[in-house]
Coordinates of C-alpha atoms in Angstrom, one line a residue:
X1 CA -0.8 24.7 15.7
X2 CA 2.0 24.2 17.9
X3 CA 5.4 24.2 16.4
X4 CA 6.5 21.2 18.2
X5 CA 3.7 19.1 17.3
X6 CA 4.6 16.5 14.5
X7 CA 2.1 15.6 11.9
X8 CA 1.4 12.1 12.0
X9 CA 1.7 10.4 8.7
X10 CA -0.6 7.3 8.3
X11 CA 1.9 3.8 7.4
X12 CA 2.6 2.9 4.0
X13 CA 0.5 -0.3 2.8
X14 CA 3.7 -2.0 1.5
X15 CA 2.2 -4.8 -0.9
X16 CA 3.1 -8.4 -0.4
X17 CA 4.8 -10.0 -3.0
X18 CA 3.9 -13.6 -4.6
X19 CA 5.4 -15.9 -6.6
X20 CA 3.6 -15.5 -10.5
X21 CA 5.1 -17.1 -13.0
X22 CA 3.7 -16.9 -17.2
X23 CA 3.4 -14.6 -19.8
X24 CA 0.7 -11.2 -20.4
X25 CA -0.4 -10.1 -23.3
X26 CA -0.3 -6.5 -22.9
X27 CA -2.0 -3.7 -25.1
X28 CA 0.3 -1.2 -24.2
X29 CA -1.2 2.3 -24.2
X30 CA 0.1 5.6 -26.1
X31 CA 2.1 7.9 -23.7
X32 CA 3.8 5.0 -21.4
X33 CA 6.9 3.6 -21.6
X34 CA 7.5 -0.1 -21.6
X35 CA 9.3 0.2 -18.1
X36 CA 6.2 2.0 -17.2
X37 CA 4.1 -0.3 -18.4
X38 CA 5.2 -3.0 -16.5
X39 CA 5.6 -1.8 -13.0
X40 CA 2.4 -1.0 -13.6
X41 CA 1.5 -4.6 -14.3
X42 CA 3.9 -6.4 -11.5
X43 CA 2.4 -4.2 -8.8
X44 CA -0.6 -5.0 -9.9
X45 CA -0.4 -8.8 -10.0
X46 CA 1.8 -8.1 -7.0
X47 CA 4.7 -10.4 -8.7
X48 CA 7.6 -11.0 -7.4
X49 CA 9.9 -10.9 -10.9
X50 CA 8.6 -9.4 -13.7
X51 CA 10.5 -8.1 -17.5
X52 CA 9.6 -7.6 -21.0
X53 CA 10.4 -8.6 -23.9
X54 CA 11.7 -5.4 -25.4
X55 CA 10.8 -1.7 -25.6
X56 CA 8.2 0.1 -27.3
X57 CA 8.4 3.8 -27.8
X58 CA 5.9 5.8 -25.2
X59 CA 4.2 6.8 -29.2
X60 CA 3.9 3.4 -29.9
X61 CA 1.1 1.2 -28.7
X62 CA -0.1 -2.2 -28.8
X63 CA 1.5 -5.8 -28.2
X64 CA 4.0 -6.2 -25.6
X65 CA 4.9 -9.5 -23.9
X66 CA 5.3 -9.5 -20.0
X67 CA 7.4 -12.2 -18.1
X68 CA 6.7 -13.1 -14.8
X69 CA 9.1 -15.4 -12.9
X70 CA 10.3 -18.5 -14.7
X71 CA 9.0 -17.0 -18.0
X72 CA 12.0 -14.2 -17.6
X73 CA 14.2 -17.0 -18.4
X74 CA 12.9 -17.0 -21.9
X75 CA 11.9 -13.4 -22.5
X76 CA 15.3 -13.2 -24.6
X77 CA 13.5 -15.5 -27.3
X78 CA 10.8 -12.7 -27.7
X79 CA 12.9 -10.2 -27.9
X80 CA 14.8 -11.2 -30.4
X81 CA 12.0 -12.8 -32.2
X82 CA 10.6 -10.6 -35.2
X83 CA 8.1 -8.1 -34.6
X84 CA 5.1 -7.1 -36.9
X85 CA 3.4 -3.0 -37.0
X86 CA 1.1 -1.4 -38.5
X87 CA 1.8 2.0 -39.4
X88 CA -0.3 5.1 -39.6
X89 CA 1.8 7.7 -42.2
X90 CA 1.1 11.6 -42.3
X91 CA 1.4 12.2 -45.7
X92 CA 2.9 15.8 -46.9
X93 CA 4.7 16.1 -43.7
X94 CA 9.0 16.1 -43.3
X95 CA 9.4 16.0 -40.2
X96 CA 13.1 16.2 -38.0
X97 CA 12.8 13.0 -36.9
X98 CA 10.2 11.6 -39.3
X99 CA 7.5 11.3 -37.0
X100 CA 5.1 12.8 -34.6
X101 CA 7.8 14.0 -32.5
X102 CA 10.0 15.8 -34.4
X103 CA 9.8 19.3 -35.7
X104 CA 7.9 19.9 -38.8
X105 CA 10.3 21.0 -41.6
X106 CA 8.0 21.0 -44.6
X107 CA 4.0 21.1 -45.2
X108 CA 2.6 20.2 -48.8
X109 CA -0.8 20.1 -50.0
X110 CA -1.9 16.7 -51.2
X111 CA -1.6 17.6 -55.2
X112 CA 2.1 18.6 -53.9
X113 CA 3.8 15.4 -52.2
X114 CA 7.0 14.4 -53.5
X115 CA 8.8 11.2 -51.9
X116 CA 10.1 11.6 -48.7
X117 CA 7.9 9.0 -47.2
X118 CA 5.3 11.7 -45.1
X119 CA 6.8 11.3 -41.1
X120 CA 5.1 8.3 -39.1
X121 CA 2.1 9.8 -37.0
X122 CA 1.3 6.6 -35.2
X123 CA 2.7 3.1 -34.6
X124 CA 0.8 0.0 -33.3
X125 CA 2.6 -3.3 -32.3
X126 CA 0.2 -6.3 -33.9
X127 CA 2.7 -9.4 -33.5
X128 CA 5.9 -10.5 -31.6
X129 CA 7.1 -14.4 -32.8
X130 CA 4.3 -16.2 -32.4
X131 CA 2.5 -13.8 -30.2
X132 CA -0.4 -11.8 -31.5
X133 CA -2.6 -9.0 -29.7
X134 CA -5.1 -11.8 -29.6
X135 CA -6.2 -12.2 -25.6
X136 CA -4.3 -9.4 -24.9
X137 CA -5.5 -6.7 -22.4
X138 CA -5.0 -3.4 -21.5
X139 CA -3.8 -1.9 -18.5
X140 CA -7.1 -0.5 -17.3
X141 CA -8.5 -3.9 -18.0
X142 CA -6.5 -5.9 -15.9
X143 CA -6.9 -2.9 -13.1
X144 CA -10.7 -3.0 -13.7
X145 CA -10.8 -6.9 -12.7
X146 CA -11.2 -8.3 -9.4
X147 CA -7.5 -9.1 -7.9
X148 CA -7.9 -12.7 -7.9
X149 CA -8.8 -13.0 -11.7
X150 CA -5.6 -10.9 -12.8
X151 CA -3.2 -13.7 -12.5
X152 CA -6.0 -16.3 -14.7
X153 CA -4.8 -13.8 -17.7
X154 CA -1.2 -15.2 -17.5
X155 CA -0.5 -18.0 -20.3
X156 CA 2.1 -20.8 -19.4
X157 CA 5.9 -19.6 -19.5
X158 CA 6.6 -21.8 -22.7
X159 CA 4.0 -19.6 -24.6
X160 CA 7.7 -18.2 -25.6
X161 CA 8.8 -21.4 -27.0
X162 CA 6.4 -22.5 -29.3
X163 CA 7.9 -22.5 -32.4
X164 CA 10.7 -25.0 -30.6
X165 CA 9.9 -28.7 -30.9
X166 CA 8.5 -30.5 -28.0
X167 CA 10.4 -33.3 -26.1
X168 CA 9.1 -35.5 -23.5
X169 CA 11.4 -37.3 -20.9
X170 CA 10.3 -40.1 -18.5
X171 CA 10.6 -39.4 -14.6
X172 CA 14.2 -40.8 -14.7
X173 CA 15.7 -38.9 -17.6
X174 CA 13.9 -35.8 -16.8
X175 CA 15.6 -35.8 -12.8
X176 CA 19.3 -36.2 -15.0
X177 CA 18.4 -34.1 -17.1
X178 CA 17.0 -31.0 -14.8
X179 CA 20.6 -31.9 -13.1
X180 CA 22.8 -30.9 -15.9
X181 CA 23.6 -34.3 -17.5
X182 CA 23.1 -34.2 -21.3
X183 CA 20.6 -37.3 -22.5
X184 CA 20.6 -38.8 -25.6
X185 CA 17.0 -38.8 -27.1
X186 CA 15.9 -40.5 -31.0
X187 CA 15.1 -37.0 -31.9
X188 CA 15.6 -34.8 -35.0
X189 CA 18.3 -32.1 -34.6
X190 CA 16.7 -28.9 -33.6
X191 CA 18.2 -25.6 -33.0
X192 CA 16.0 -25.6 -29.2
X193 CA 13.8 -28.2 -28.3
X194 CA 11.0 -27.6 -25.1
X195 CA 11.8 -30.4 -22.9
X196 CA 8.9 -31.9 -20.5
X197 CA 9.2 -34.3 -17.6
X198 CA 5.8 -37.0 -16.6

C-alpha cells in the first residue's frame, strides 16, 4: 500500500435530535450506571433533553425514572421523593464495605452467625414516590422495539406530580397565569398544586 495513500473513513451517521417530552420507566440493569443508563435511553429515543431522577449504584438494579424534556423540570420531585428496595443479604459474610463489593473480612458457617447484618449481595429498586416498576422496561426492550413505538412507552410529564392536587384554570386565568401573575383560586392550601389550562 502506498504510503501516501489515506484510508478513507466512511461518515459518521450523526442522529437527529427530536423534541420528546415524558417520563420512562426504566428497569435498570446490573453493571450500568445510571448516567449509562440513560444515554443509553436518549440516543435511543433520539431526545433532545433527557435526566434522571437520581443515581442507582452499577450493583443495583431495577426502577429508575427517565425525564425527557419538559418532565426535567420536575425530575427534582422524584428525586427527593422516597425510594422503596428490596434487598438480597449474604448471611455469614463481613465484608469491607458490607456488600458485594468490598473485601471479604470474615466467613461463618450458618450454625456460626453472630450480628453484623451478613454484607448486601444484591439491591433491587421496586418504587420511587408514586412510581412503581409497573410498565417499566428494560433497556434491551425498548432497543428490541421498532423506533417509532419507543417514544408510545413515555407517560405524561406530570406522572411526577401525582400526589399534588389538581387545579384547573379557564383559558383567561391559565394565559395570566403561564405569564407569571399569581391568581387567586377557592382552593385548599396545598404545599404544590398541578395547574391545568382548557
Amino acid at each position: 500500500m502506498n504510503p501516501t495513500t489515506e484510508l478513507q473513513r466512511p461518515p459518521r451517521v450523526r442522529v437527529q435530535r427530536r423534541a420528546v417530552h415524558g417520563v420512562l420507566l426504566l428497569d435498570k440493569p446490573l453493571g450500568l450506571s445510571s448516567n449509562d443508563a440513560l444515554q443509553k435511553a436518549k440516543w435511543l429515543l433520539r431526545a433532545e433533553k433527557a435526566g434522571h431522577t437520581g443515581t442507582l449504584d452499577p450493583l443495583a438494579t431495577g426502577l429508575l425514572p427517565l425525564c425527557f424534556g419538559a418532565a426535567t423540570k420536575f425530575s427534582q420531585l422524584s428525586l427527593d421523593a422516597d425510594k422503596r428496595y428490596l434487598a438480597t443479604l449474604a448471611l455469614g459474610i463481613r465484608t469491607t464495605t458490607g456488600d458485594a463489593e468490598g473485601e471479604v473480612l470474615e466467613r461463618h458457617d450458618a450454625e456460626h452467625i453472630t450480628p453484623g447484618g451478613a454484607s448486601l449481595a444484591a439491591l433491587r429498586r421496586t418504587g420511587s414516590g408514586n412510581l412503581t416498576l409497573d410498565g417499566s422496561i428494560t433497556l434491551s426492550g425498548l432497543e428490541a422495539l421498532p423506533e417509532e413505538q419507543r417514544a408510545t412507552l413515555l407517560t405524561s410529564p406530570d406522572r411526577l406530580l401525582a400526589d399534588a392536587p389538581e387545579l384547573r384554570l379557564p383559558a383567561s386565568e391559565a394565559a395570566r397565569f403561564l405569564s407569571g401573575l399569581r391568581r387567586r383560586v377557592d382552593a385548599p392550601d396545598a404545599e404544590r398544586v398541578r395547574v391545568y389550562g382548557p
